[in-house]
Coordinates of N, CA and C in Angstrom, one line a residue:
X5 N 13.3 19.9 6.9 CA 12.8 18.5 6.8 C 14.0 17.6 6.7
X6 N 14.2 16.7 7.7 CA 15.2 15.6 7.6 C 16.6 16.1 7.5
X7 N 17.5 15.2 7.1 CA 18.9 15.4 7.0 C 19.2 16.1 5.7
X8 N 20.3 16.8 5.6 CA 20.7 17.4 4.3 C 21.2 16.3 3.4
X9 N 21.1 16.6 2.1 CA 21.6 15.7 1.1 C 23.1 15.5 1.1
X10 N 23.6 14.3 0.8 CA 25.0 14.0 0.8 C 25.5 14.8 -0.5
X11 N 26.6 15.5 -0.3 CA 27.2 16.2 -1.4 C 27.9 15.3 -2.3
X12 N 28.0 15.6 -3.6 CA 28.6 14.8 -4.6 C 30.0 14.3 -4.2
X13 N 30.8 15.2 -3.7 CA 32.2 14.9 -3.2 C 32.2 14.0 -2.0
X14 N 31.1 14.0 -1.2 CA 31.0 13.2 0.0 C 30.5 11.8 -0.2
X15 N 30.1 11.5 -1.4 CA 29.6 10.1 -1.7 C 30.8 9.2 -1.5
X16 N 30.5 8.1 -0.7 CA 31.5 7.1 -0.4 C 31.2 5.8 -1.1
X17 N 32.3 5.2 -1.8 CA 32.1 4.0 -2.5 C 31.6 2.9 -1.6
X18 N 32.1 2.7 -0.4 CA 31.6 1.6 0.4 C 30.1 1.8 0.8
X19 N 29.7 3.0 1.1 CA 28.3 3.2 1.4 C 27.4 2.9 0.2
X20 N 27.8 3.4 -1.0 CA 27.0 3.2 -2.2 C 27.0 1.7 -2.6
X21 N 28.1 1.0 -2.5 CA 28.1 -0.5 -2.8 C 27.3 -1.3 -1.8
X22 N 27.3 -0.9 -0.5 CA 26.5 -1.5 0.5 C 25.0 -1.3 0.2
X23 N 24.6 -0.1 -0.2 CA 23.2 0.2 -0.5 C 22.8 -0.6 -1.7
X24 N 23.6 -0.7 -2.7 CA 23.2 -1.3 -3.9 C 23.3 -2.9 -3.8
X25 N 23.9 -3.4 -2.8 CA 24.1 -4.8 -2.6 C 22.9 -5.6 -2.1
X26 N 21.9 -4.9 -1.8 CA 20.6 -5.6 -1.3 C 19.7 -5.7 -2.5
X27 N 19.1 -6.9 -2.7 CA 18.1 -7.1 -3.8 C 16.9 -6.1 -3.8
X28 N 16.4 -5.8 -2.7 CA 15.2 -4.9 -2.6 C 15.7 -3.5 -3.0
X29 N 16.8 -3.0 -2.4 CA 17.3 -1.7 -2.8 C 17.7 -1.6 -4.2
X30 N 18.3 -2.6 -4.8 CA 18.7 -2.6 -6.2 C 17.4 -2.6 -7.0
X31 N 16.4 -3.3 -6.7 CA 15.1 -3.2 -7.4 C 14.5 -1.8 -7.4
X32 N 14.6 -1.1 -6.2 CA 14.1 0.3 -6.1 C 14.9 1.2 -7.0
X33 N 16.2 1.0 -7.1 CA 17.1 1.9 -7.9 C 16.8 1.6 -9.4
X34 N 16.6 0.4 -9.7 CA 16.3 0.0 -11.1 C 15.0 0.6 -11.6
X35 N 14.0 0.7 -10.7 CA 12.7 1.3 -11.0 C 12.8 2.8 -11.3
X36 N 13.8 3.5 -10.7 CA 14.0 4.9 -10.9 C 15.1 5.2 -11.9
X37 N 15.7 4.2 -12.5 CA 16.8 4.4 -13.4 C 16.5 5.2 -14.7
X38 N 15.2 5.2 -15.0 CA 14.8 6.0 -16.2 C 14.5 7.4 -15.9
X39 N 14.7 7.9 -14.7 CA 14.5 9.2 -14.3 C 13.2 9.5 -13.6
X40 N 12.4 8.4 -13.5 CA 11.1 8.6 -12.9 C 11.2 8.7 -11.3
X41 N 10.2 9.2 -10.7 CA 10.1 9.3 -9.3 C 9.4 8.0 -8.8
X42 N 9.6 7.7 -7.5 CA 9.0 6.6 -6.9 C 8.3 7.0 -5.6
X43 N 7.2 6.5 -5.3 CA 6.5 6.8 -4.1 C 7.1 5.9 -3.0
X44 N 6.6 6.0 -1.8 CA 7.2 5.2 -0.7 C 6.9 3.7 -0.8
X45 N 5.8 3.4 -1.4 CA 5.5 2.0 -1.5 C 5.2 1.6 -3.0
X46 N 6.3 1.4 -3.7 CA 6.1 1.1 -5.2 C 5.5 -0.3 -5.4
X47 N 4.9 -0.6 -6.5 CA 4.4 -1.9 -6.8 C 5.6 -2.8 -7.0
X48 N 5.3 -4.1 -6.7 CA 6.4 -5.1 -6.9 C 7.3 -5.3 -5.8
X49 N 7.2 -4.6 -4.7 CA 8.0 -4.7 -3.5 C 7.2 -5.3 -2.4
X50 N 7.5 -6.5 -2.0 CA 6.7 -7.3 -1.0 C 7.5 -7.4 0.3
X51 N 7.6 -6.3 0.9 CA 8.2 -6.2 2.3 C 7.4 -5.4 3.2
X52 N 7.5 -5.6 4.5 CA 6.7 -4.7 5.4 C 7.0 -3.3 5.2
X53 N 6.1 -2.4 5.5 CA 6.4 -0.9 5.4 C 7.6 -0.5 6.2
X54 N 7.8 -1.0 7.4 CA 8.9 -0.6 8.2 C 10.2 -1.0 7.6
X55 N 10.3 -2.1 6.9 CA 11.5 -2.6 6.2 C 11.7 -1.8 5.0
X56 N 10.7 -1.4 4.3 CA 10.8 -0.6 3.1 C 11.3 0.8 3.5
X57 N 10.8 1.3 4.5 CA 11.3 2.6 5.0 C 12.8 2.6 5.3
X58 N 13.2 1.5 5.9 CA 14.6 1.3 6.2 C 15.5 1.3 4.9
X59 N 15.0 0.6 3.9 CA 15.7 0.5 2.6 C 15.8 1.9 2.0
X60 N 14.7 2.7 2.1 CA 14.8 4.1 1.5 C 15.8 4.9 2.3
X61 N 15.8 4.7 3.6 CA 16.8 5.5 4.5 C 18.2 5.2 4.1
X62 N 18.5 3.9 3.9 CA 19.9 3.5 3.5 C 20.2 4.1 2.1
X63 N 19.3 4.1 1.2 CA 19.6 4.7 -0.1 C 19.8 6.2 0.0
X64 N 19.0 6.8 0.8 CA 19.2 8.3 1.0 C 20.5 8.6 1.7
X65 N 20.8 7.9 2.7 CA 22.0 8.2 3.5 C 23.3 7.9 2.7
X66 N 23.2 7.0 1.8 CA 24.3 6.7 0.9 C 24.5 7.7 -0.2
X67 N 23.5 8.6 -0.4 CA 23.5 9.6 -1.4 C 23.0 9.1 -2.7
X68 N 22.3 8.0 -2.8 CA 21.9 7.4 -4.0 C 20.5 8.0 -4.5
X69 N 19.7 8.4 -3.5 CA 18.4 9.0 -3.8 C 18.2 10.4 -3.2
X70 N 17.3 11.1 -3.8 CA 16.9 12.4 -3.3 C 15.4 12.3 -3.0
X71 N 15.0 12.8 -1.9 CA 13.6 12.8 -1.4 C 13.0 14.2 -1.4
X72 N 11.8 14.3 -2.0 CA 11.1 15.5 -1.9 C 9.7 15.3 -1.4
X73 N 9.1 16.3 -0.8 CA 7.7 16.2 -0.3 C 6.8 16.8 -1.4
X74 N 5.7 16.1 -1.5 CA 4.6 16.6 -2.4 C 3.3 16.5 -1.6
X75 N 2.9 17.5 -0.8 CA 1.8 17.3 0.1 C 2.2 16.4 1.2
X76 N 1.5 15.4 1.4 CA 1.8 14.4 2.4 C 2.7 13.3 1.9
X77 N 2.9 13.2 0.6 CA 3.6 12.1 0.0 C 5.1 12.5 0.0
X78 N 5.9 11.5 0.0 CA 7.4 11.6 -0.3 C 7.7 10.9 -1.6
X79 N 8.4 11.6 -2.4 CA 8.8 11.0 -3.7 C 10.3 11.0 -3.8
X80 N 10.8 9.8 -4.2 CA 12.2 9.6 -4.3 C 12.7 9.6 -5.8
X81 N 13.9 10.1 -6.1 CA 14.5 10.1 -7.4 C 15.9 9.6 -7.2
X82 N 16.4 9.0 -8.3 CA 17.8 8.6 -8.3 C 18.7 9.7 -8.6
X83 N 19.8 9.9 -7.9 CA 20.7 11.0 -8.1 C 21.8 10.5 -9.1
X84 N 21.3 10.2 -10.3 CA 22.2 9.6 -11.3 C 23.4 10.5 -11.7
X85 N 23.1 11.8 -11.9 CA 24.2 12.7 -12.3 C 25.3 12.7 -11.2
X86 N 24.9 12.8 -10.0 CA 25.9 12.9 -8.9 C 26.7 11.5 -8.8
X87 N 26.0 10.4 -8.9 CA 26.7 9.1 -8.9 C 27.6 8.9 -10.1
X88 N 27.1 9.3 -11.3 CA 28.0 9.2 -12.5 C 29.2 10.1 -12.4
X89 N 29.0 11.3 -11.9 CA 30.2 12.2 -11.8 C 31.2 11.7 -10.8
X90 N 30.8 11.1 -9.7 CA 31.7 10.7 -8.6 C 32.3 9.3 -9.0
X91 N 31.5 8.4 -9.5 CA 31.9 7.1 -9.8 C 31.5 6.7 -11.2
X92 N 32.2 7.2 -12.2 CA 31.8 7.0 -13.6 C 31.7 5.5 -14.0
X93 N 30.6 5.2 -14.6 CA 30.4 3.8 -15.0 C 29.8 2.8 -14.0
X94 N 29.9 3.2 -12.7 CA 29.5 2.3 -11.7 C 28.0 1.9 -11.8
X95 N 27.2 3.0 -11.9 CA 25.7 2.7 -11.9 C 25.3 2.0 -13.1
X96 N 25.9 2.3 -14.3 CA 25.6 1.5 -15.5 C 26.0 0.1 -15.4
X97 N 27.1 -0.2 -14.8 CA 27.5 -1.6 -14.6 C 26.6 -2.3 -13.6
X98 N 26.2 -1.7 -12.6 CA 25.3 -2.3 -11.6 C 23.9 -2.6 -12.2
X99 N 23.4 -1.6 -12.9 CA 22.1 -1.7 -13.5 C 22.0 -2.7 -14.7
X100 N 23.2 -2.8 -15.4 CA 23.2 -3.8 -16.5 C 23.3 -5.2 -16.0
X101 N 23.8 -5.5 -14.8 CA 24.0 -6.8 -14.3 C 22.7 -7.5 -14.3
X102 N 22.6 -8.7 -14.9 CA 21.4 -9.5 -14.9 C 20.5 -9.2 -16.0
X103 N 20.8 -8.3 -16.9 CA 19.9 -7.9 -18.0 C 20.4 -8.6 -19.3
X104 N 21.3 -9.5 -19.2 CA 21.9 -10.2 -20.4 C 21.0 -11.2 -21.0

């Protein structure tokens, strides 16, 4: 199924920052920050399905999310442990931005 997951050591700062730099993708990451899974079309995201699919692809290819199949559904989770190990403090800083 699809491409292999990006290894922890293969995570690239530029790709991660690019992926997190988009408001829709940042919203998706914030929704999963508590460890929950997200379906392909979460509530609160008002973009066309093709655009949303592209956002999920960018997050996956940057190594930020993991995708698993459950029947016909695809469920995404945040790879927080891998991101924290490779770039300590980055995700906390990005997620805290705007919560003041």
